Short mmCIF file of C-alpha atoms in Angstrom, two decimals:
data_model
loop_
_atom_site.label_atom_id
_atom_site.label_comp_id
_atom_site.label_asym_id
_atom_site.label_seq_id
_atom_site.Cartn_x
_atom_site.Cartn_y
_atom_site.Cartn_z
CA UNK I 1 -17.61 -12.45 73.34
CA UNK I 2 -15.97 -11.17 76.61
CA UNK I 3 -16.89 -7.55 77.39
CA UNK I 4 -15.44 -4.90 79.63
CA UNK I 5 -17.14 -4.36 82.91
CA UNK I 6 -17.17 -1.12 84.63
CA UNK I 7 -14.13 -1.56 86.59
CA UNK I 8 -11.91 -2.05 83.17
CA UNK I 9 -13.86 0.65 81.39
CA UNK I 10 -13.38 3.20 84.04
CA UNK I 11 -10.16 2.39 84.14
CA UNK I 12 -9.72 2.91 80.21
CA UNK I 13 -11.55 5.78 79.82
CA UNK I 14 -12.01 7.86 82.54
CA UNK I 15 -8.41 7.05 85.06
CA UNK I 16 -6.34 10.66 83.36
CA UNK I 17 -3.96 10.22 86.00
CA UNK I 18 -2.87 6.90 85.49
CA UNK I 19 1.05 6.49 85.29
CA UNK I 20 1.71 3.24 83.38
CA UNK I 21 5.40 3.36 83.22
CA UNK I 22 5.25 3.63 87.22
CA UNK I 23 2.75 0.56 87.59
CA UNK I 24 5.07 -1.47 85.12
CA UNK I 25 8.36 -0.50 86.78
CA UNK I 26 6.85 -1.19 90.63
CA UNK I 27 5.52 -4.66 89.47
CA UNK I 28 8.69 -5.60 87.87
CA UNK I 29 11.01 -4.70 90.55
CA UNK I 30 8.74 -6.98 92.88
CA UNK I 31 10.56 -10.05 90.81
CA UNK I 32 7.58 -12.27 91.98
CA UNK I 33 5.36 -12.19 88.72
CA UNK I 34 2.00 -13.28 88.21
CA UNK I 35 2.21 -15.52 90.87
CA UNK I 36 3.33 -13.13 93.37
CA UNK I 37 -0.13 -10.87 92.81
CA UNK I 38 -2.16 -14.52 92.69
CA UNK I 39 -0.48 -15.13 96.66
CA UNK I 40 -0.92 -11.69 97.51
CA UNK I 41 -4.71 -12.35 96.98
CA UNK I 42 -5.84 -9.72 94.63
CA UNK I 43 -9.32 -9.87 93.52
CA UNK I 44 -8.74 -7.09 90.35
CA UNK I 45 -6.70 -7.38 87.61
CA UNK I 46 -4.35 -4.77 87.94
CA UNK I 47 -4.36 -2.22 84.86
CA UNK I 48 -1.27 -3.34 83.86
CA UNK I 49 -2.76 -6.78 82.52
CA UNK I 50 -5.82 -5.31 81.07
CA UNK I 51 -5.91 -5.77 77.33
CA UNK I 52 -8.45 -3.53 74.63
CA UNK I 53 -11.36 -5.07 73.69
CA UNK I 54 -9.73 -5.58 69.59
CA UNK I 55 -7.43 -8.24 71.69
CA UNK I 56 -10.22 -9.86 73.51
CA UNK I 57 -13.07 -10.09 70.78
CA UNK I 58 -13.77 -13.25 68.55
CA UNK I 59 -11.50 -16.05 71.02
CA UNK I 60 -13.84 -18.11 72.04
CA UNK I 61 -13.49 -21.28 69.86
CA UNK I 62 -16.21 -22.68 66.95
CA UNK I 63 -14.41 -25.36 65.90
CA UNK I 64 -16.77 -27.93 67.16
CA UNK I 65 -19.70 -26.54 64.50
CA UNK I 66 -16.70 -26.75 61.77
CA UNK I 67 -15.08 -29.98 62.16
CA UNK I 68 -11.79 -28.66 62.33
CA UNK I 69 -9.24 -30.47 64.38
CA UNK I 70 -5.62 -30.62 64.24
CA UNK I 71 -4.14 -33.15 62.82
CA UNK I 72 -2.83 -35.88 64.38
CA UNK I 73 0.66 -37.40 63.43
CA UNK I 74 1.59 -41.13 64.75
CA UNK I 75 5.48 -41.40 64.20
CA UNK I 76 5.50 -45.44 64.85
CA UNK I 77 7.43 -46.84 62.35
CA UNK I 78 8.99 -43.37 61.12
CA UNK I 79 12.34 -45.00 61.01
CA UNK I 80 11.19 -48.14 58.97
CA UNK I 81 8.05 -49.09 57.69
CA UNK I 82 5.80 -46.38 57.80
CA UNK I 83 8.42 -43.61 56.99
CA UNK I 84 6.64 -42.62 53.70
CA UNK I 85 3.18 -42.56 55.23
CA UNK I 86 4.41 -40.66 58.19
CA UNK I 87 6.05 -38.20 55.70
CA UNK I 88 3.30 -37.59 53.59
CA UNK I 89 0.82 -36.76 56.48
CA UNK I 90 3.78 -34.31 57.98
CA UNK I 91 3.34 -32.31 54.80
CA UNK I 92 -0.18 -32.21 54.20
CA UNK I 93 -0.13 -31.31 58.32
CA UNK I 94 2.25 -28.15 57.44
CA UNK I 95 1.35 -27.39 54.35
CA UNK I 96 -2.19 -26.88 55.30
CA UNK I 97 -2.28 -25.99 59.12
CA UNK I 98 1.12 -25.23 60.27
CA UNK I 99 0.83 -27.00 63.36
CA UNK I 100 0.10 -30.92 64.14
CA UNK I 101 -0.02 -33.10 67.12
CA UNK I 102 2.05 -36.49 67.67
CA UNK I 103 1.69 -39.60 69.13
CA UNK I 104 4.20 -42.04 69.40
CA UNK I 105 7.01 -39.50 69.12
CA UNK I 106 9.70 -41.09 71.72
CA UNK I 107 9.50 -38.87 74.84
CA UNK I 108 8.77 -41.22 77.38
CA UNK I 109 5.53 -40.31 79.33
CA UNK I 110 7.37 -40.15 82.41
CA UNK I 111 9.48 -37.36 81.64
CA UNK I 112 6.79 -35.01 80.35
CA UNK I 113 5.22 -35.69 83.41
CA UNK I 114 8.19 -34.74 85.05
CA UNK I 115 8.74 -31.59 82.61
CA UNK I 116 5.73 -30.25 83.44
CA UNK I 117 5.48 -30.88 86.98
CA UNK I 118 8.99 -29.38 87.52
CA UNK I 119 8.28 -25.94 85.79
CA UNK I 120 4.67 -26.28 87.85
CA UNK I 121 6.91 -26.59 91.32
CA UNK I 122 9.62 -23.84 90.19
CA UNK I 123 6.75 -21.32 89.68
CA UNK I 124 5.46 -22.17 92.81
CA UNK I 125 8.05 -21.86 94.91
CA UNK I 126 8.05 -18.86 97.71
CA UNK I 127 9.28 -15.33 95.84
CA UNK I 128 12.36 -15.82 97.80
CA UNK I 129 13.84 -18.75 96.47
CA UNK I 130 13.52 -17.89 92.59
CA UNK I 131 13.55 -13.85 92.66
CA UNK I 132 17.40 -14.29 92.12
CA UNK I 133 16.68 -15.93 88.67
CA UNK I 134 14.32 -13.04 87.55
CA UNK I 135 16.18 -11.09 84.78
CA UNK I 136 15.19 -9.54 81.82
CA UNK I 137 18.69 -10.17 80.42
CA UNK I 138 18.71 -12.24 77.01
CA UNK I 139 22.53 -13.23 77.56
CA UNK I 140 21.75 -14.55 80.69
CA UNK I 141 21.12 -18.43 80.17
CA UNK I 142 19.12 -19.55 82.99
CA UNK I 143 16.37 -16.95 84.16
CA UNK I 144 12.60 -16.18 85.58
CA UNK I 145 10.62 -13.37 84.45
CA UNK I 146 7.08 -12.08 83.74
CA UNK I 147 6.33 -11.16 79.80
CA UNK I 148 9.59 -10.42 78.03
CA UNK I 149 7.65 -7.46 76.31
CA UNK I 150 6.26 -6.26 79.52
CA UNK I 151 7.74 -2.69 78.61
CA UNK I 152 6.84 -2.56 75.17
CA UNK I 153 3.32 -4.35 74.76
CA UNK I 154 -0.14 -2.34 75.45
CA UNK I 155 -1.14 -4.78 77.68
CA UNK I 156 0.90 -7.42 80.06
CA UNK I 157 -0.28 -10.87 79.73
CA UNK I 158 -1.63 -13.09 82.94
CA UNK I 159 1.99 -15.24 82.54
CA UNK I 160 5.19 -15.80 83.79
CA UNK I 161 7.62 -18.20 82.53
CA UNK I 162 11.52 -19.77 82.87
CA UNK I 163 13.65 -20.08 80.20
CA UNK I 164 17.13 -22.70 79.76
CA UNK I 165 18.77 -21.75 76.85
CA UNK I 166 21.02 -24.79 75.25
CA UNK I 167 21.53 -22.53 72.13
CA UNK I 168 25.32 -22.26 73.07
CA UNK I 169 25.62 -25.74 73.73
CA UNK I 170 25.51 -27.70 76.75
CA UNK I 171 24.16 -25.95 79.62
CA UNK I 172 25.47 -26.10 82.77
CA UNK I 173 23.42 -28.95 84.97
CA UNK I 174 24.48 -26.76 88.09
CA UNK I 175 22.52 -23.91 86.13
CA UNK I 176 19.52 -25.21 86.23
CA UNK I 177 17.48 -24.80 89.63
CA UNK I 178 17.63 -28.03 91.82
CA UNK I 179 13.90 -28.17 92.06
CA UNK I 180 13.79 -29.18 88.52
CA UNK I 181 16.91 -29.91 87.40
CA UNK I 182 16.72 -33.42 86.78
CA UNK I 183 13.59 -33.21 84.54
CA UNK I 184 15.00 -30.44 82.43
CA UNK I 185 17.84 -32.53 81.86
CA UNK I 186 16.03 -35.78 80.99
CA UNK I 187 13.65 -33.19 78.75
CA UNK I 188 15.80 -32.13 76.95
CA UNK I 189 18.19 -34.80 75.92
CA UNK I 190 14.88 -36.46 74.56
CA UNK I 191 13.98 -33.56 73.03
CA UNK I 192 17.12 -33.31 70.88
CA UNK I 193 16.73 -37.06 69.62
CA UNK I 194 13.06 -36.08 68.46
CA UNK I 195 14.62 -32.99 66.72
CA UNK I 196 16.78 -34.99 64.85
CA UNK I 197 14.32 -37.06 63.82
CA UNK I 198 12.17 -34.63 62.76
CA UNK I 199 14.94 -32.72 61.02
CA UNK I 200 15.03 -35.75 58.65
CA UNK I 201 11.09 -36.09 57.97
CA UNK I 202 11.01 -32.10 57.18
CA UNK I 203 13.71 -32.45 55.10
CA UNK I 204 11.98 -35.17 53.14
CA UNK I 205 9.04 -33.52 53.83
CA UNK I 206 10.10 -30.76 51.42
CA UNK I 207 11.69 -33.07 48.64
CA UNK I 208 14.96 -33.18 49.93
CA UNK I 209 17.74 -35.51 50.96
CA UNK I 210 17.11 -36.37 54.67
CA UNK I 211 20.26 -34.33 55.96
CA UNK I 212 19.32 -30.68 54.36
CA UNK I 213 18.15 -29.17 57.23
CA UNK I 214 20.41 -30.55 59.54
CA UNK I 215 23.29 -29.09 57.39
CA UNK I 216 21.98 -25.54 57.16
CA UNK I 217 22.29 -26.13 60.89
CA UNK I 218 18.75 -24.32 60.90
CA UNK I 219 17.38 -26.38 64.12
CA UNK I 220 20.71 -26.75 65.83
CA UNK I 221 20.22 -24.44 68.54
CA UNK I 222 17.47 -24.97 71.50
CA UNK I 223 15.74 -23.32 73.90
CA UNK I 224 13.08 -24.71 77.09
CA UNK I 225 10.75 -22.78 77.86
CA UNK I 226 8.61 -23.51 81.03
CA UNK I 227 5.30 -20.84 80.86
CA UNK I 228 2.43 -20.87 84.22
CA UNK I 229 -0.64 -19.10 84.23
CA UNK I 230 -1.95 -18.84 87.35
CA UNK I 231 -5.62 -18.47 87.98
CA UNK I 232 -6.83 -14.93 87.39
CA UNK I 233 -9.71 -13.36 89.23
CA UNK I 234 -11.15 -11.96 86.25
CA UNK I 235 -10.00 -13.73 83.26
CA UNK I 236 -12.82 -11.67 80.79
CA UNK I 237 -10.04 -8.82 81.09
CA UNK I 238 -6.93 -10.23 79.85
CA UNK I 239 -4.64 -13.05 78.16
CA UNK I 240 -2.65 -15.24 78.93
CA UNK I 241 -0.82 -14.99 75.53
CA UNK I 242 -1.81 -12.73 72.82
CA UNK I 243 -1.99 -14.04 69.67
CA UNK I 244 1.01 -14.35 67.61
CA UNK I 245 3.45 -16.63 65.31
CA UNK I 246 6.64 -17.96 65.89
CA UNK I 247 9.83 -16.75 65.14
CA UNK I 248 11.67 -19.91 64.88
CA UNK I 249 12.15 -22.94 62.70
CA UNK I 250 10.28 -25.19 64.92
CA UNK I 251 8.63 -25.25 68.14
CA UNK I 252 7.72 -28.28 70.22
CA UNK I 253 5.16 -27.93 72.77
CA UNK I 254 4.35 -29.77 75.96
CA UNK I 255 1.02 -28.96 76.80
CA UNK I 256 -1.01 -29.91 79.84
CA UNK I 257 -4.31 -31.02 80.60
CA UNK I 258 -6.18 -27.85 81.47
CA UNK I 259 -5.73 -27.05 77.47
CA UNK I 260 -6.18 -23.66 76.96
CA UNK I 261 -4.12 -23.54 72.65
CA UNK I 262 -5.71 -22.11 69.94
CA UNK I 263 -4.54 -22.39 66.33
CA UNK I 264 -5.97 -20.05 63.91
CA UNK I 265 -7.41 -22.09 60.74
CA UNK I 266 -9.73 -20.56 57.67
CA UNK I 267 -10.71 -17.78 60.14
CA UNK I 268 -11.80 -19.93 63.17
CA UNK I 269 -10.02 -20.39 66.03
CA UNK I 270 -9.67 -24.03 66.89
CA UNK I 271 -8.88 -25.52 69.79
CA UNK I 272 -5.85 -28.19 70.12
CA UNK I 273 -7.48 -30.57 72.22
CA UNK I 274 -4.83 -31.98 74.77
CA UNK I 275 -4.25 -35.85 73.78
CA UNK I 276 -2.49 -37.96 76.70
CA UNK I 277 1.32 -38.15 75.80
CA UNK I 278 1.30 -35.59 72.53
CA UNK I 279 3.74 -33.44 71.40
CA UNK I 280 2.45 -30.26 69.14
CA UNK I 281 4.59 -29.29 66.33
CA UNK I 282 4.49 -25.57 65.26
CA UNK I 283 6.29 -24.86 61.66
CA UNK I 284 7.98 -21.44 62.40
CA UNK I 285 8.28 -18.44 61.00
CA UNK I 286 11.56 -19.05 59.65
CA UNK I 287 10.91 -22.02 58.39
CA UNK I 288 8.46 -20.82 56.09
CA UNK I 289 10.43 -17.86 54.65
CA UNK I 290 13.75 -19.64 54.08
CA UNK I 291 15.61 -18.59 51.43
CA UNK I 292 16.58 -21.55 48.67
CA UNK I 293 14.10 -24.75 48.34
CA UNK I 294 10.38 -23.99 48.35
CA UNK I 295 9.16 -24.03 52.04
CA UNK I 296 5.85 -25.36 53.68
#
C-alpha cells in the first residue's frame, strides 16, 4: 500500500498558508499541462496533484491470487455463424463484469497504431504549438486541457488529455490538429462501424430486436478522447485517474502497452491485461439505468 512520505505529509498537515485556488489558477493559465511540469523537470509533485491517502490505499492489484480476468470476447463470425455464441458471451461479459475485451472486432491494427501514436505526438508537441487548443470550454469541439474537474476535485490527477467531439455530427477534418488528423479520422470512421455492430449484439444481448438501441438513438452521438500520462517523479503520491464509472452508454477503449486499467470485480481490483489488437468495452452508466426493458 503506497504511503505518504514526509514531503506529502508536511505538506498536508503542517503547510497553513497554502493557497490552493492560487496554485490551481497559476498552473492552468500555463496551458501546458502535465507535460509542461514533466519538461520543466520537476522532481516533486506539486500539491496540486497530491491525492489523501483514502484515494491511494488498496490499488495495487490481487487478481493474480484470484483468477480473475476479464473476459475476453472474439467477434469472428458475429455477423454469421457465431452470432449466437458471440451474443451469449456479451451478456454473461456485462451482466457479470461490466467491462470485456475483444478480439477480432474490425479496427484494423494499423489504425490503432496510428490512434495512439497520434494522441502520443499531439501531447508531445512544444507548449507552443497546442496551448491554443487548451480550453476548458465544453461547447468548444476540438480542445486540450489538463483534468476537466481540476477546479472542483480534492486532488488533480497526473493527466492531460484531447478531446474531438463528433456528437453534433461530422466534425470538421480542418478541426482536428494536422499532427494527427489523419488517424483521428481513420479512428473514428472505424469506430462508428464497430458501434453499429455492437448496437445490434446489445440489443440482442438484452432480448430485443437487433435495431432497439439504435432507435432510441442511445449510442448515436460520439466522442474521442486521447488521455497521456506522463512519467511522474513520485507516482506513490497521486493518480493518474481516480476511480470512477462512466456516464455514458458505452465506452470503447484503446489501450496501450504500458497497461496501467483496473476494473473493480467482487472487491478486488483486477488488472485488464493489454492483449495485442483489443478493444475494451465498458457498459455505462446509462446503459444500466435505462428506463423501459430490463438492462445489464
Amino acid at each position: 500500500m503506497p504511503t505518504l512520505s514526509s514531503h506529502a505529509q508536511f505538506i498536508t498537515c503542517c503547510d497553513r498558508d497554502y493557497d490552493r485556488a492560487k496554485e490551481l489558477q497559476e498552473f492552468d493559465e500555463t496551458k501546458a499541462g502535465v507535460k509542461g511540469l514533466v519538461d520543466s523537470g520537476v522532481t516533486k509533485v506539486p500539491r496540486i496533484f497530491i491525492h489523501p491517502p483514502e484515494n491511494l490505499r488498496g490499488l495495487s492489484s490481487n487478481s493474480n491470487g484470484t483468477g480473475l480476468q476479464v473476459p475476453i470476447i472474439d467477434l469472428r463470425g458475429c455477423q454469421d455463424f457465431r452470432r449466437r455464441d458471440v451474443i451469449d458471451g456479451i451478456r454473461e461479459a456485462s451482466e457479470t463484469w461490466g467491462f470485456f475485451q475483444m478480439i477480432n472486432h474490425g479496427v484494423p491494427l494499423d489504425v490503432m497504431d496510428s490512434m495512439l501514436e497520434g494522441v502520443k505526438k499531439f501531447h508531445e508537441q512544444q507548449v507552443e504549438a497546442k496551448k491554443e487548443l487548451y480550453s476548458r470550454d465544453g461547447t468548444k469541439r476540438v480542445r486540450y486541457y489538463c483534468n476537466g474537474d481540476l477546479f472542483l476535485s480534492k486532488a488533480a490527477t497526473w493527466r492531460d488529455s484531447v478531446i474531438f467531439d463528433f456528437q453534433d455530427g461530422v466534425l470538421d477534418p480542418e478541426a482536428v490538429p494536422p499532427i494527427c488528423r489523419e488517424a483521428v479520422s481513420k479512428f473514428e470512421k472505424h469506430i462508428a462501424e464497430l458501434k453499429t455492430s455492437l448496437a445490434e449484439l446489445l440489443s440482442e444481448a438484452l432480448g430485443l430486436g437487433s435495431d432497439y438501441l439504435s432507435g432510441t438513438e442511445c449510442m448515436k452521438s460520439e466522442t474521442v478522447m486521447g488521455h497521456y500520462y506522463p512519467a511522474c517523479p513520485e507516482p506513490e503520491l497521486t493518480l493518474g485517474i481516480v476511480n470512477h464509472s462512466d456516464s455514458s452508454f458505452l465506452t470503447l477503449l484503446l489501450q496501450d502497452h504500458h497497461g496501467g486499467l483496473q476494473v473493480l470485480q467482487e472487491n478486488h481490483w483486477v488488472d485488464v491485461v493489454p492483449v495485442k489488437g483489443a478493444l475494451l468495452a465498458n457498459i455505462g452508466d446509462l446503459m444500466q439505468v435505462k428506463k423501459g426493458p430490463p438492462s445489464f
